[in-house]
Amino acid sequence: MARLESDTRAAARGWSDLTIRNIFILPTLAFLIVFNIFPLIYSLGYSFTDFRASVNDPVNFVGLQNYRELLNDPNIWRNFTVTAQYVIVSVGGQVIVGFGLALLLNRKIPFKGLITTLLLLPMMMSMAVVGLFWKLLYDPSWGIINYALGLGSFDWLSDPDVALYAVAITDIWMWAPFVMLLSLAGLSAVPQHLYEAAAIDRAGTWYTFTRITLPLVAPILIIAIIFRTMEAFKSFDLPFIMSGQPTTEMISIRLYKMAFQEWQTGRSSALAYIVLIVVLAITNIYVKYLNKVKER
């Protein structure tokens, strides 16, 4: 009755339901345009100039010069290589650990809710806190990791061959619970009668996992991989806080130094758009594969 009276009053004022909804949506659209779309367009314009935020020199249009110089810079490609290594190790570890934990928790065990909550705690913590916490754990003098593994005074974060993997382990510890949470949702949606039919046919554990569990959970896993790949590719906090080695200088750190230490604003804007294109390309590949998996 109240809804009918409201619709009647709106109709009397000449407003339809669609108009009323649009009125409420407009503030959100304005917020997105001002704080998201406008900076994107603004920075895109800067990427074609030699603008430097630290000086008041006239801004000159240089066309694609910034993009050409960046793509021909071997140091930039080295940063992309480091980033790719980090993404593969970090995301791969998160999927293996997260999905493994989900398989262990996808059964009736005591205190399942409490254990799941405790496992989710790392991803609720601040990246800066996690970075500093693990930096202390890796410390060669009093870090507990060296003590537990019997490595003496081995310096994880100063060794150029190990530093990147040490940071990746921290990222795995922090974000494997995210993959675990999505995997648990996927595992809980698998029809139980499929497992019962497999048990009647005396199918082995490996056969059941590869033919039932993994194919049905694969779409959820791919979604988790998409999200974690995007986040890992632009990861900045952990490698910046934990290690200053050249082998851990990811493209996000190089972008930060170029923009806020060297003040090459135009060039850094161009690099940001190159990173954006790479992330979109990788995501597009994942989405196409996800669509293929859903069609099976």
Short mmCIF file of C-alpha atoms in Angstrom, two decimals:
data_model
loop_
_atom_site.label_atom_id
_atom_site.label_comp_id
_atom_site.label_asym_id
_atom_site.label_seq_id
_atom_site.Cartn_x
_atom_site.Cartn_y
_atom_site.Cartn_z
CA MET A 1 0.00 0.00 0.00
CA ALA A 2 2.81 2.39 0.90
CA ARG A 3 4.65 1.55 -2.34
CA LEU A 4 1.47 2.21 -4.33
CA GLU A 5 1.06 5.62 -2.67
CA SER A 6 4.74 6.44 -3.37
CA ASP A 7 4.36 5.44 -7.02
CA THR A 8 1.22 7.51 -7.25
CA ARG A 9 2.95 10.61 -5.83
CA ALA A 10 5.93 10.10 -8.18
CA ALA A 11 3.62 9.71 -11.14
CA ALA A 12 1.80 12.85 -10.11
CA ARG A 13 5.09 14.74 -10.19
CA GLY A 14 5.89 13.23 -13.60
CA TRP A 15 8.76 11.05 -12.31
CA SER A 16 9.08 7.42 -13.35
CA ASP A 17 10.86 4.72 -11.34
CA LEU A 18 13.73 4.85 -13.83
CA THR A 19 14.14 8.59 -13.30
CA ILE A 20 14.21 8.17 -9.52
CA ARG A 21 16.84 5.44 -9.78
CA ASN A 22 18.96 7.60 -12.05
CA ILE A 23 18.82 10.45 -9.54
CA PHE A 24 20.32 8.20 -6.86
CA ILE A 25 22.95 6.81 -9.26
CA LEU A 26 24.19 10.23 -10.40
CA PRO A 27 26.28 11.01 -7.27
CA THR A 28 28.11 7.67 -7.62
CA LEU A 29 28.76 8.28 -11.30
CA ALA A 30 30.05 11.77 -10.55
CA PHE A 31 32.40 10.37 -7.89
CA LEU A 32 33.77 7.73 -10.30
CA ILE A 33 34.29 10.27 -13.06
CA VAL A 34 36.10 12.77 -10.82
CA PHE A 35 38.33 10.33 -8.94
CA ASN A 36 38.83 7.51 -11.49
CA ILE A 37 38.11 8.40 -15.10
CA PHE A 38 39.39 11.99 -15.05
CA PRO A 39 42.83 11.10 -13.59
CA LEU A 40 43.18 8.32 -16.19
CA ILE A 41 42.53 10.70 -19.06
CA TYR A 42 44.69 13.41 -17.48
CA SER A 43 47.65 11.07 -16.99
CA LEU A 44 47.22 9.72 -20.52
CA GLY A 45 47.71 13.24 -21.83
CA TYR A 46 50.86 13.66 -19.71
CA SER A 47 52.29 10.43 -21.15
CA PHE A 48 52.74 12.20 -24.49
CA THR A 49 54.69 15.11 -22.97
CA ASP A 50 58.01 15.78 -21.25
CA PHE A 51 56.26 17.16 -18.17
CA ARG A 52 58.22 17.14 -14.88
CA ALA A 53 56.27 17.96 -11.72
CA SER A 54 59.40 19.24 -9.95
CA VAL A 55 59.99 22.21 -12.30
CA ASN A 56 57.92 24.95 -13.87
CA ASP A 57 59.30 24.53 -17.39
CA PRO A 58 56.88 24.67 -20.32
CA VAL A 59 55.33 21.32 -21.18
CA ASN A 60 56.26 20.07 -24.64
CA PHE A 61 54.36 17.49 -26.66
CA VAL A 62 56.72 14.61 -27.57
CA GLY A 63 54.26 12.16 -29.06
CA LEU A 64 55.24 8.50 -28.64
CA GLN A 65 58.82 9.29 -27.64
CA ASN A 66 58.28 8.26 -24.01
CA TYR A 67 56.80 4.92 -25.07
CA ARG A 68 59.60 4.22 -27.56
CA GLU A 69 62.34 5.02 -25.05
CA LEU A 70 60.73 2.85 -22.36
CA LEU A 71 60.21 -0.12 -24.67
CA ASN A 72 63.84 0.13 -25.84
CA ASP A 73 65.21 0.43 -22.30
CA PRO A 74 66.80 -2.88 -21.19
CA ASN A 75 66.41 -1.89 -17.53
CA ILE A 76 62.63 -1.67 -17.94
CA TRP A 77 62.56 -5.12 -19.49
CA ARG A 78 64.65 -6.37 -16.56
CA ASN A 79 62.03 -4.95 -14.19
CA PHE A 80 59.29 -6.72 -16.14
CA THR A 81 61.27 -9.97 -15.95
CA VAL A 82 61.60 -9.64 -12.16
CA THR A 83 57.88 -8.90 -11.94
CA ALA A 84 57.01 -11.95 -14.05
CA GLN A 85 59.16 -14.18 -11.84
CA TYR A 86 57.50 -12.79 -8.73
CA VAL A 87 53.99 -13.26 -10.17
CA ILE A 88 54.65 -16.87 -11.19
CA VAL A 89 56.16 -17.87 -7.84
CA SER A 90 53.73 -15.91 -5.71
CA VAL A 91 50.46 -16.74 -7.50
CA GLY A 92 51.51 -20.35 -8.11
CA GLY A 93 52.33 -20.80 -4.43
CA GLN A 94 49.07 -19.17 -3.35
CA VAL A 95 47.04 -21.50 -5.57
CA ILE A 96 48.84 -24.64 -4.37
CA VAL A 97 48.76 -23.72 -0.67
CA GLY A 98 45.29 -22.17 -0.75
CA PHE A 99 43.67 -25.02 -2.66
CA GLY A 100 45.45 -27.58 -0.48
CA LEU A 101 44.12 -25.94 2.67
CA ALA A 102 40.63 -25.85 1.16
CA LEU A 103 40.79 -29.60 0.47
CA LEU A 104 41.83 -30.24 4.08
CA LEU A 105 39.05 -28.04 5.46
CA ASN A 106 36.37 -29.41 3.13
CA ARG A 107 35.47 -32.16 5.57
CA LYS A 108 34.02 -32.53 9.03
CA ILE A 109 36.75 -31.63 11.50
CA PRO A 110 36.61 -30.24 15.05
CA PHE A 111 36.66 -26.45 15.37
CA LYS A 112 36.47 -26.02 11.58
CA GLY A 113 35.02 -22.50 11.87
CA LEU A 114 37.70 -21.36 14.30
CA ILE A 115 40.52 -22.83 12.20
CA THR A 116 39.17 -21.17 9.04
CA THR A 117 38.93 -17.81 10.79
CA LEU A 118 42.49 -18.05 12.10
CA LEU A 119 43.78 -18.93 8.63
CA LEU A 120 42.07 -15.83 7.22
CA LEU A 121 43.83 -13.47 9.63
CA PRO A 122 46.96 -12.81 7.49
CA MET A 123 45.07 -11.25 4.61
CA MET A 124 43.28 -8.91 7.04
CA MET A 125 46.56 -7.36 8.16
CA SER A 126 48.21 -4.26 6.72
CA MET A 127 50.80 -4.87 3.99
CA ALA A 128 53.29 -2.64 5.81
CA VAL A 129 52.84 -4.56 9.07
CA VAL A 130 53.24 -7.90 7.29
CA GLY A 131 56.38 -6.67 5.50
CA LEU A 132 58.02 -5.47 8.71
CA PHE A 133 56.94 -8.60 10.59
CA TRP A 134 58.49 -10.95 8.04
CA LYS A 135 61.56 -8.76 7.75
CA LEU A 136 62.17 -9.48 11.44
CA LEU A 137 61.54 -13.19 10.89
CA TYR A 138 64.17 -13.20 8.12
CA ASP A 139 66.70 -11.23 10.18
CA PRO A 140 70.09 -13.07 10.17
CA SER A 141 70.83 -12.19 13.81
CA TRP A 142 67.62 -13.03 15.70
CA GLY A 143 65.16 -14.19 13.04
CA ILE A 144 63.30 -17.36 13.94
CA ILE A 145 63.39 -18.74 10.38
CA ASN A 146 67.16 -19.24 10.35
CA TYR A 147 66.98 -20.76 13.83
CA ALA A 148 64.23 -23.19 12.80
CA LEU A 149 66.01 -24.24 9.61
CA GLY A 150 69.49 -24.27 11.13
CA LEU A 151 70.89 -21.80 8.59
CA GLY A 152 73.00 -19.79 11.01
CA SER A 153 73.30 -16.15 9.94
CA PHE A 154 72.02 -16.53 6.39
CA ASP A 155 70.62 -13.18 5.16
CA TRP A 156 67.55 -13.91 3.08
CA LEU A 157 66.76 -10.35 2.04
CA SER A 158 70.32 -9.31 1.18
CA ASP A 159 71.14 -12.30 -1.00
CA PRO A 160 70.27 -11.26 -4.59
CA ASP A 161 69.52 -14.86 -5.57
CA VAL A 162 67.04 -15.48 -2.74
CA ALA A 163 65.54 -12.08 -1.89
CA LEU A 164 62.77 -12.20 -4.50
CA TYR A 165 61.65 -15.65 -3.38
CA ALA A 166 61.73 -14.59 0.27
CA VAL A 167 59.33 -11.74 -0.53
CA ALA A 168 57.17 -14.12 -2.59
CA ILE A 169 56.93 -16.50 0.39
CA THR A 170 55.60 -13.62 2.47
CA ASP A 171 53.01 -12.84 -0.20
CA ILE A 172 52.00 -16.51 -0.30
CA TRP A 173 51.56 -16.55 3.48
CA MET A 174 49.41 -13.44 3.32
CA TRP A 175 47.16 -14.22 0.36
CA ALA A 176 46.90 -18.02 0.18
CA PRO A 177 43.87 -17.72 2.54
CA PHE A 178 42.09 -15.70 -0.16
CA VAL A 179 42.46 -18.60 -2.62
CA MET A 180 41.46 -20.99 0.18
CA LEU A 181 38.25 -19.04 0.82
CA LEU A 182 37.21 -19.06 -2.85
CA SER A 183 38.17 -22.72 -3.19
CA LEU A 184 36.06 -23.65 -0.16
CA ALA A 185 33.09 -21.96 -1.79
CA GLY A 186 33.68 -23.94 -4.98
CA LEU A 187 34.19 -27.25 -3.16
CA SER A 188 31.01 -26.80 -1.14
CA ALA A 189 29.06 -26.39 -4.40
CA VAL A 190 30.21 -29.73 -5.87
CA PRO A 191 27.22 -32.15 -5.84
CA GLN A 192 27.81 -34.93 -3.34
CA HIS A 193 26.05 -37.53 -5.50
CA LEU A 194 29.03 -37.38 -7.89
CA TYR A 195 31.35 -38.53 -5.13
CA GLU A 196 28.85 -41.21 -4.10
CA ALA A 197 28.68 -42.49 -7.68
CA ALA A 198 32.48 -42.53 -7.88
CA ALA A 199 32.67 -44.47 -4.61
CA ILE A 200 30.17 -47.03 -5.92
CA ASP A 201 32.30 -47.45 -9.05
CA ARG A 202 35.35 -47.85 -6.77
CA ALA A 203 37.12 -44.90 -8.34
CA GLY A 204 40.47 -44.01 -6.80
CA THR A 205 41.24 -40.79 -4.95
CA TRP A 206 43.34 -39.40 -7.79
CA TYR A 207 40.69 -40.24 -10.38
CA THR A 208 37.98 -38.57 -8.27
CA PHE A 209 40.14 -35.48 -7.81
CA THR A 210 41.10 -35.08 -11.48
CA ARG A 211 37.71 -36.00 -12.98
CA ILE A 212 35.27 -34.49 -10.47
CA THR A 213 36.79 -32.07 -7.98
CA LEU A 214 39.29 -30.19 -10.10
CA PRO A 215 37.11 -29.66 -13.23
CA LEU A 216 34.17 -28.36 -11.16
CA VAL A 217 36.32 -26.06 -9.03
CA ALA A 218 38.48 -24.87 -11.96
CA PRO A 219 36.32 -21.77 -12.78
CA ILE A 220 36.62 -20.55 -9.17
CA LEU A 221 40.37 -21.20 -9.19
CA ILE A 222 40.79 -19.24 -12.43
CA ILE A 223 38.88 -16.30 -10.94
CA ALA A 224 41.19 -16.41 -7.91
CA ILE A 225 44.22 -16.53 -10.22
CA ILE A 226 42.92 -13.52 -12.17
CA PHE A 227 42.53 -11.41 -9.03
CA ARG A 228 45.85 -12.47 -7.51
CA THR A 229 47.76 -12.02 -10.78
CA MET A 230 46.53 -8.44 -11.10
CA GLU A 231 47.44 -7.69 -7.51
CA ALA A 232 50.83 -9.42 -7.65
CA PHE A 233 51.76 -7.67 -10.89
CA LYS A 234 51.36 -4.26 -9.27
CA SER A 235 52.65 -5.34 -5.86
CA PHE A 236 54.68 -2.57 -4.27
CA ASP A 237 54.51 -2.64 -0.48
CA LEU A 238 56.18 -5.94 0.35
CA PRO A 239 59.20 -5.77 -2.01
CA PHE A 240 59.72 -2.07 -1.23
CA ILE A 241 59.63 -2.56 2.55
CA MET A 242 61.44 -5.88 2.80
CA SER A 243 64.33 -5.63 0.34
CA GLY A 244 66.24 -3.02 -1.63
CA GLN A 245 68.00 -5.51 -3.89
CA PRO A 246 67.99 -4.89 -7.67
CA THR A 247 66.63 -8.41 -8.06
CA THR A 248 63.48 -7.37 -6.21
CA GLU A 249 62.95 -4.09 -8.10
CA MET A 250 59.63 -4.84 -9.70
CA ILE A 251 58.05 -2.63 -12.33
CA SER A 252 55.86 -0.95 -9.69
CA ILE A 253 58.96 0.11 -7.72
CA ARG A 254 60.64 1.38 -10.88
CA LEU A 255 57.49 3.36 -11.65
CA TYR A 256 57.51 4.87 -8.16
CA LYS A 257 61.16 5.90 -8.44
CA MET A 258 60.63 7.38 -11.88
CA ALA A 259 57.60 9.40 -10.77
CA PHE A 260 58.49 10.53 -7.24
CA GLN A 261 62.29 10.40 -7.02
CA GLU A 262 63.41 11.29 -10.53
CA TRP A 263 60.28 13.40 -11.18
CA GLN A 264 59.90 12.20 -14.77
CA THR A 265 56.16 12.67 -14.66
CA GLY A 266 55.44 12.33 -18.36
CA ARG A 267 57.63 9.27 -18.79
CA SER A 268 56.26 7.60 -15.66
CA SER A 269 52.72 8.16 -16.94
CA ALA A 270 53.70 6.35 -20.14
CA LEU A 271 55.17 3.48 -18.10
CA ALA A 272 51.97 3.26 -16.05
CA TYR A 273 49.95 2.82 -19.24
CA ILE A 274 52.35 0.17 -20.53
CA VAL A 275 51.83 -1.73 -17.27
CA LEU A 276 48.07 -1.28 -17.62
CA ILE A 277 48.12 -2.72 -21.15
CA VAL A 278 50.19 -5.72 -20.03
CA VAL A 279 47.84 -6.45 -17.10
CA LEU A 280 44.79 -6.14 -19.36
CA ALA A 281 46.36 -8.49 -21.91
CA ILE A 282 47.13 -11.13 -19.26
CA THR A 283 43.66 -10.78 -17.75
CA ASN A 284 42.07 -11.15 -21.19
CA ILE A 285 43.92 -14.45 -21.70
CA TYR A 286 42.67 -15.71 -18.36
CA VAL A 287 39.08 -14.66 -19.12
CA LYS A 288 39.13 -16.45 -22.50
CA TYR A 289 40.39 -19.60 -20.81
CA LEU A 290 37.73 -19.20 -18.10
CA ASN A 291 35.02 -19.05 -20.77
CA LYS A 292 36.37 -22.22 -22.36
CA VAL A 293 36.34 -24.00 -19.01
CA LYS A 294 32.72 -22.94 -18.38
CA GLU A 295 31.66 -24.29 -21.78
CA ARG A 296 32.90 -27.81 -20.97
#
